PDB file of C-alpha atoms in Angstrom:
ATOM      1  CA  MET A 395      56.652 123.389 -27.157  1.00  0.00           C
ATOM      2  CA  ALA A 396      56.200 120.423 -29.474  1.00  0.00           C
ATOM      3  CA  VAL A 397      54.667 117.184 -28.253  1.00  0.00           C
ATOM      4  CA  ARG A 398      56.741 114.112 -29.107  1.00  0.00           C
ATOM      5  CA  ALA A 399      55.134 111.061 -30.586  1.00  0.00           C
ATOM      6  CA  ARG A 400      54.916 108.066 -28.230  1.00  0.00           C
ATOM      7  CA  LEU A 401      55.449 104.452 -29.224  1.00  0.00           C
ATOM      8  CA  THR A 402      53.074 103.169 -26.545  1.00  0.00           C
ATOM      9  CA  ALA A 403      49.802 104.317 -25.156  1.00  0.00           C
ATOM     10  CA  PRO A 404      50.015 106.659 -22.162  1.00  0.00           C
ATOM     11  CA  ARG A 405      50.229 104.828 -18.851  1.00  0.00           C
ATOM     12  CA  GLU A 406      47.869 105.483 -16.007  1.00  0.00           C
ATOM     13  CA  ASN A 407      49.371 106.963 -12.868  1.00  0.00           C
ATOM     14  CA  ARG A 408      49.565 104.368 -10.078  1.00  0.00           C
ATOM     15  CA  ILE A 409      49.606 105.143  -6.415  1.00  0.00           C
ATOM     16  CA  ASP A 410      50.365 101.579  -5.220  1.00  0.00           C
ATOM     17  CA  TRP A 411      53.602  99.662  -5.794  1.00  0.00           C
ATOM     18  CA  PRO A 412      52.634  96.334  -7.436  1.00  0.00           C
ATOM     19  CA  TRP A 413      55.994  94.554  -7.643  1.00  0.00           C
ATOM     20  CA  HIS A 414      57.291  93.869  -4.139  1.00  0.00           C
ATOM     21  CA  THR A 415      57.283  95.089  -0.575  1.00  0.00           C
ATOM     22  CA  ALA A 416      60.362  96.464   1.079  1.00  0.00           C
ATOM     23  CA  ASP A 417      61.812  94.796   4.180  1.00  0.00           C
ATOM     24  CA  ALA A 418      62.390  97.294   6.953  1.00  0.00           C
ATOM     25  CA  VAL A 419      63.871  97.307  10.424  1.00  0.00           C
ATOM     26  CA  SER A 420      64.399  99.973  13.063  1.00  0.00           C
ATOM     27  CA  VAL A 421      68.013 100.710  13.824  1.00  0.00           C
ATOM     28  CA  SER A 422      69.222 102.269  17.028  1.00  0.00           C
ATOM     29  CA  ALA A 423      71.342 105.401  16.760  1.00  0.00           C
ATOM     30  CA  SER A 424      73.701 103.783  19.297  1.00  0.00           C
ATOM     31  CA  LEU A 425      75.066 101.692  16.428  1.00  0.00           C
ATOM     32  CA  LEU A 426      76.675 104.816  15.018  1.00  0.00           C
ATOM     33  CA  VAL A 427      77.991 105.892  18.413  1.00  0.00           C
ATOM     34  CA  GLY A 428      79.327 102.362  19.044  1.00  0.00           C
ATOM     35  CA  GLY A 429      81.459 102.500  15.920  1.00  0.00           C
ATOM     36  CA  ALA A 430      79.353 100.550  13.416  1.00  0.00           C
ATOM     37  CA  ARG A 431      80.500 101.660   9.991  1.00  0.00           C
ATOM     38  CA  ARG A 432      78.430  99.675   7.551  1.00  0.00           C
ATOM     39  CA  MET A 433      74.823 100.753   7.380  1.00  0.00           C
ATOM     40  CA  GLU A 434      73.619  98.938   4.246  1.00  0.00           C
ATOM     41  CA  ALA A 435      70.336  97.094   4.598  1.00  0.00           C
ATOM     42  CA  GLU A 436      71.756  93.676   3.729  1.00  0.00           C
ATOM     43  CA  GLY A 437      73.852  93.627   6.889  1.00  0.00           C
ATOM     44  CA  LEU A 438      71.183  95.094   9.149  1.00  0.00           C
ATOM     45  CA  LEU A 439      68.493  92.655   7.998  1.00  0.00           C
ATOM     46  CA  ALA A 440      70.704  89.549   8.293  1.00  0.00           C
ATOM     47  CA  PRO A 441      69.802  86.988  10.992  1.00  0.00           C
ATOM     48  CA  GLY A 442      73.348  87.164  12.386  1.00  0.00           C
ATOM     49  CA  PHE A 443      73.002  90.886  12.994  1.00  0.00           C
ATOM     50  CA  ARG A 444      69.766  90.397  14.918  1.00  0.00           C
ATOM     51  CA  THR A 445      71.341  87.620  16.988  1.00  0.00           C
ATOM     52  CA  ARG A 446      74.356  89.772  17.829  1.00  0.00           C
ATOM     53  CA  THR A 447      72.241  92.742  18.880  1.00  0.00           C
ATOM     54  CA  ALA A 448      70.048  90.459  21.033  1.00  0.00           C
ATOM     55  CA  ILE A 449      73.166  89.119  22.770  1.00  0.00           C
ATOM     56  CA  GLN A 450      74.530  92.613  23.297  1.00  0.00           C
ATOM     57  CA  ALA A 451      71.181  93.762  24.703  1.00  0.00           C
ATOM     58  CA  LYS A 452      71.347  91.166  27.488  1.00  0.00           C
ATOM     59  CA  PRO A 453      73.622  92.762  30.098  1.00  0.00           C
ATOM     60  CA  GLN A 454      74.582  89.616  32.004  1.00  0.00           C
ATOM     61  CA  GLY A 455      74.728  85.847  31.739  1.00  0.00           C
ATOM     62  CA  TRP A 456      77.075  85.724  28.742  1.00  0.00           C
ATOM     63  CA  VAL A 457      80.711  84.696  28.821  1.00  0.00           C
ATOM     64  CA  PRO A 458      83.223  84.636  25.982  1.00  0.00           C
ATOM     65  CA  LEU A 459      83.557  81.218  24.357  1.00  0.00           C
ATOM     66  CA  LYS A 460      87.263  81.172  25.196  1.00  0.00           C
ATOM     67  CA  ASP A 461      86.315  81.129  28.914  1.00  0.00           C
ATOM     68  CA  VAL A 462      84.317  77.909  28.443  1.00  0.00           C
ATOM     69  CA  THR A 463      86.471  75.918  26.048  1.00  0.00           C
ATOM     70  CA  GLN A 464      89.771  75.915  24.210  1.00  0.00           C
ATOM     71  CA  ILE A 465      89.812  77.442  20.727  1.00  0.00           C
ATOM     72  CA  SER A 466      92.827  77.059  18.464  1.00  0.00           C
ATOM     73  CA  LEU A 467      93.786  78.067  14.973  1.00  0.00           C
ATOM     74  CA  PRO A 468      96.928  76.874  13.220  1.00  0.00           C
ATOM     75  CA  PRO A 469      99.093  79.457  11.452  1.00  0.00           C
ATOM     76  CA  ARG A 470      98.741  80.084   7.717  1.00  0.00           C
ATOM     77  CA  LEU A 471      99.567  76.978   5.709  1.00  0.00           C
ATOM     78  CA  LYS A 472     103.061  76.760   4.286  1.00  0.00           C
ATOM     79  CA  GLY A 473     103.727  73.367   2.804  1.00  0.00           C
ATOM     80  CA  VAL A 474     105.011  71.490  -0.203  1.00  0.00           C
ATOM     81  CA  GLU A 475     102.547  69.580  -2.349  1.00  0.00           C
ATOM     82  CA  VAL A 476     103.716  66.089  -3.313  1.00  0.00           C
ATOM     83  CA  GLY A 477     102.234  63.018  -4.970  1.00  0.00           C
ATOM     84  CA  ARG A 478      99.726  60.708  -3.315  1.00  0.00           C
ATOM     85  CA  ASP A 479     102.367  58.046  -2.642  1.00  0.00           C
ATOM     86  CA  PHE A 480     104.734  60.453  -0.870  1.00  0.00           C
ATOM     87  CA  GLY A 481     102.517  62.755   1.180  1.00  0.00           C
ATOM     88  CA  THR A 482      99.729  63.044   3.715  1.00  0.00           C
ATOM     89  CA  ALA A 483      96.185  63.833   2.591  1.00  0.00           C
ATOM     90  CA  PHE A 484      95.123  67.480   2.922  1.00  0.00           C
ATOM     91  CA  LEU A 485      91.539  68.789   3.011  1.00  0.00           C
ATOM     92  CA  THR A 486      90.374  72.340   2.385  1.00  0.00           C
ATOM     93  CA  ALA A 487      87.711  73.948   4.578  1.00  0.00           C
ATOM     94  CA  SER A 488      84.904  73.148   2.135  1.00  0.00           C
ATOM     95  CA  GLN A 489      85.982  69.501   1.753  1.00  0.00           C
ATOM     96  CA  VAL A 490      85.678  68.914   5.507  1.00  0.00           C
ATOM     97  CA  PHE A 491      81.890  69.293   5.188  1.00  0.00           C
ATOM     98  CA  ASP A 492      81.638  66.386   2.726  1.00  0.00           C
ATOM     99  CA  LEU A 493      80.259  63.127   4.117  1.00  0.00           C
ATOM    100  CA  ARG A 494      83.164  61.169   2.642  1.00  0.00           C
ATOM    101  CA  PRO A 495      85.848  63.734   1.840  1.00  0.00           C
ATOM    102  CA  LEU A 496      88.195  62.868  -1.012  1.00  0.00           C
ATOM    103  CA  PRO A 497      91.545  64.655  -0.794  1.00  0.00           C
ATOM    104  CA  ARG A 498      92.796  66.428  -3.898  1.00  0.00           C
ATOM    105  CA  LYS A 499      96.181  67.375  -2.444  1.00  0.00           C
ATOM    106  CA  TRP A 500      98.892  65.635  -0.474  1.00  0.00           C
ATOM    107  CA  LEU A 501     101.488  67.534   1.533  1.00  0.00           C
ATOM    108  CA  SER A 502     104.967  66.616   2.699  1.00  0.00           C
ATOM    109  CA  LEU A 503     104.976  66.433   6.509  1.00  0.00           C
ATOM    110  CA  GLY A 504     108.629  67.433   6.580  1.00  0.00           C
ATOM    111  CA  HIS A 505     107.936  70.644   4.684  1.00  0.00           C
ATOM    112  CA  THR A 506     104.664  71.695   6.349  1.00  0.00           C
ATOM    113  CA  ASP A 507     104.591  74.179   9.230  1.00  0.00           C
ATOM    114  CA  ALA A 508     102.808  73.334  12.512  1.00  0.00           C
ATOM    115  CA  VAL A 509     101.884  69.812  11.431  1.00  0.00           C
ATOM    116  CA  SER A 510     100.581  68.772  14.854  1.00  0.00           C
ATOM    117  CA  GLN A 511      98.071  71.659  14.852  1.00  0.00           C
ATOM    118  CA  ARG A 512      96.715  70.688  11.419  1.00  0.00           C
ATOM    119  CA  PHE A 513      95.479  67.242  12.500  1.00  0.00           C
ATOM    120  CA  VAL A 514      92.096  67.212  14.256  1.00  0.00           C
ATOM    121  CA  ALA A 515      90.766  64.662  16.709  1.00  0.00           C
ATOM    122  CA  PRO A 516      87.321  63.154  16.159  1.00  0.00           C
ATOM    123  CA  GLY A 517      84.764  65.144  18.145  1.00  0.00           C
ATOM    124  CA  THR A 518      86.451  68.515  17.603  1.00  0.00           C
ATOM    125  CA  ILE A 519      84.066  71.232  16.411  1.00  0.00           C
ATOM    126  CA  LEU A 520      85.361  72.914  13.253  1.00  0.00           C
ATOM    127  CA  VAL A 521      84.085  76.419  12.440  1.00  0.00           C
ATOM    128  CA  THR A 522      84.827  78.245   9.187  1.00  0.00           C
ATOM    129  CA  ARG A 523      86.543  81.614   9.390  1.00  0.00           C
ATOM    130  CA  SER A 524      86.401  82.385   5.672  1.00  0.00           C
ATOM    131  CA  GLY A 525      83.882  81.858   2.892  1.00  0.00           C
ATOM    132  CA  THR A 526      80.604  81.244   4.715  1.00  0.00           C
ATOM    133  CA  VAL A 527      81.831  82.399   8.125  1.00  0.00           C
ATOM    134  CA  GLY A 528      80.486  80.515  11.130  1.00  0.00           C
ATOM    135  CA  ARG A 529      79.511  77.294   9.383  1.00  0.00           C
ATOM    136  CA  ALA A 530      80.305  74.437  11.781  1.00  0.00           C
ATOM    137  CA  THR A 531      80.777  70.683  11.617  1.00  0.00           C
ATOM    138  CA  LEU A 532      81.946  67.936  13.921  1.00  0.00           C
ATOM    139  CA  ALA A 533      85.226  66.190  13.055  1.00  0.00           C
ATOM    140  CA  ARG A 534      84.532  62.541  12.272  1.00  0.00           C
ATOM    141  CA  ASN A 535      86.769  59.494  12.021  1.00  0.00           C
ATOM    142  CA  SER A 536      87.161  60.197   8.289  1.00  0.00           C
ATOM    143  CA  LEU A 537      89.378  63.177   9.234  1.00  0.00           C
ATOM    144  CA  LYS A 538      91.737  61.091  11.336  1.00  0.00           C
ATOM    145  CA  ASN A 539      95.359  61.280  10.091  1.00  0.00           C
ATOM    146  CA  VAL A 540      94.395  63.951   7.532  1.00  0.00           C
ATOM    147  CA  LEU A 541      95.814  67.480   7.451  1.00  0.00           C
ATOM    148  CA  VAL A 542      92.999  70.037   7.734  1.00  0.00           C
ATOM    149  CA  SER A 543      93.051  73.607   6.391  1.00  0.00           C
ATOM    150  CA  ASP A 544      93.907  76.560   8.615  1.00  0.00           C
ATOM    151  CA  ASP A 545      90.615  78.177   7.530  1.00  0.00           C
ATOM    152  CA  LEU A 546      88.821  76.233  10.278  1.00  0.00           C
ATOM    153  CA  LEU A 547      88.811  77.148  13.972  1.00  0.00           C
ATOM    154  CA  ARG A 548      89.218  74.160  16.261  1.00  0.00           C
ATOM    155  CA  VAL A 549      86.855  74.175  19.258  1.00  0.00           C
ATOM    156  CA  ASP A 550      87.473  71.480  21.882  1.00  0.00           C
TER     157      ASP A 550
END
């Protein structure tokens, strides 16, 4: 058998891994029995996963949030976009987190479904249900008389 020419000098054999260390966590087999389907490391190493498993490990003392407070979610938005002079300001879920939100859209109240559910009172906790799920903010006076996206849960 012929030996091929090399473009670089032969490398020494290393027994240690010099680039990074792997994160690891023990996973209970009950996750598979309980119906967990996604076993990739990113989900199992996430802080939210560890919090959830800690909550599930405590057998008593927890109650569903709906038993403590009222949670609402307006239906999917169906509305007609109009000009600034003819409509009511509308904020998307990401805009609600701005200190001084500037609306980019205005909707016709007469052509928007569930209008009363889209306004939020100051002091309402708003929690995202899409994008970065679980991000929360407190409704301020700047959201008064402004339509707010259906991508935010309302927690009273």
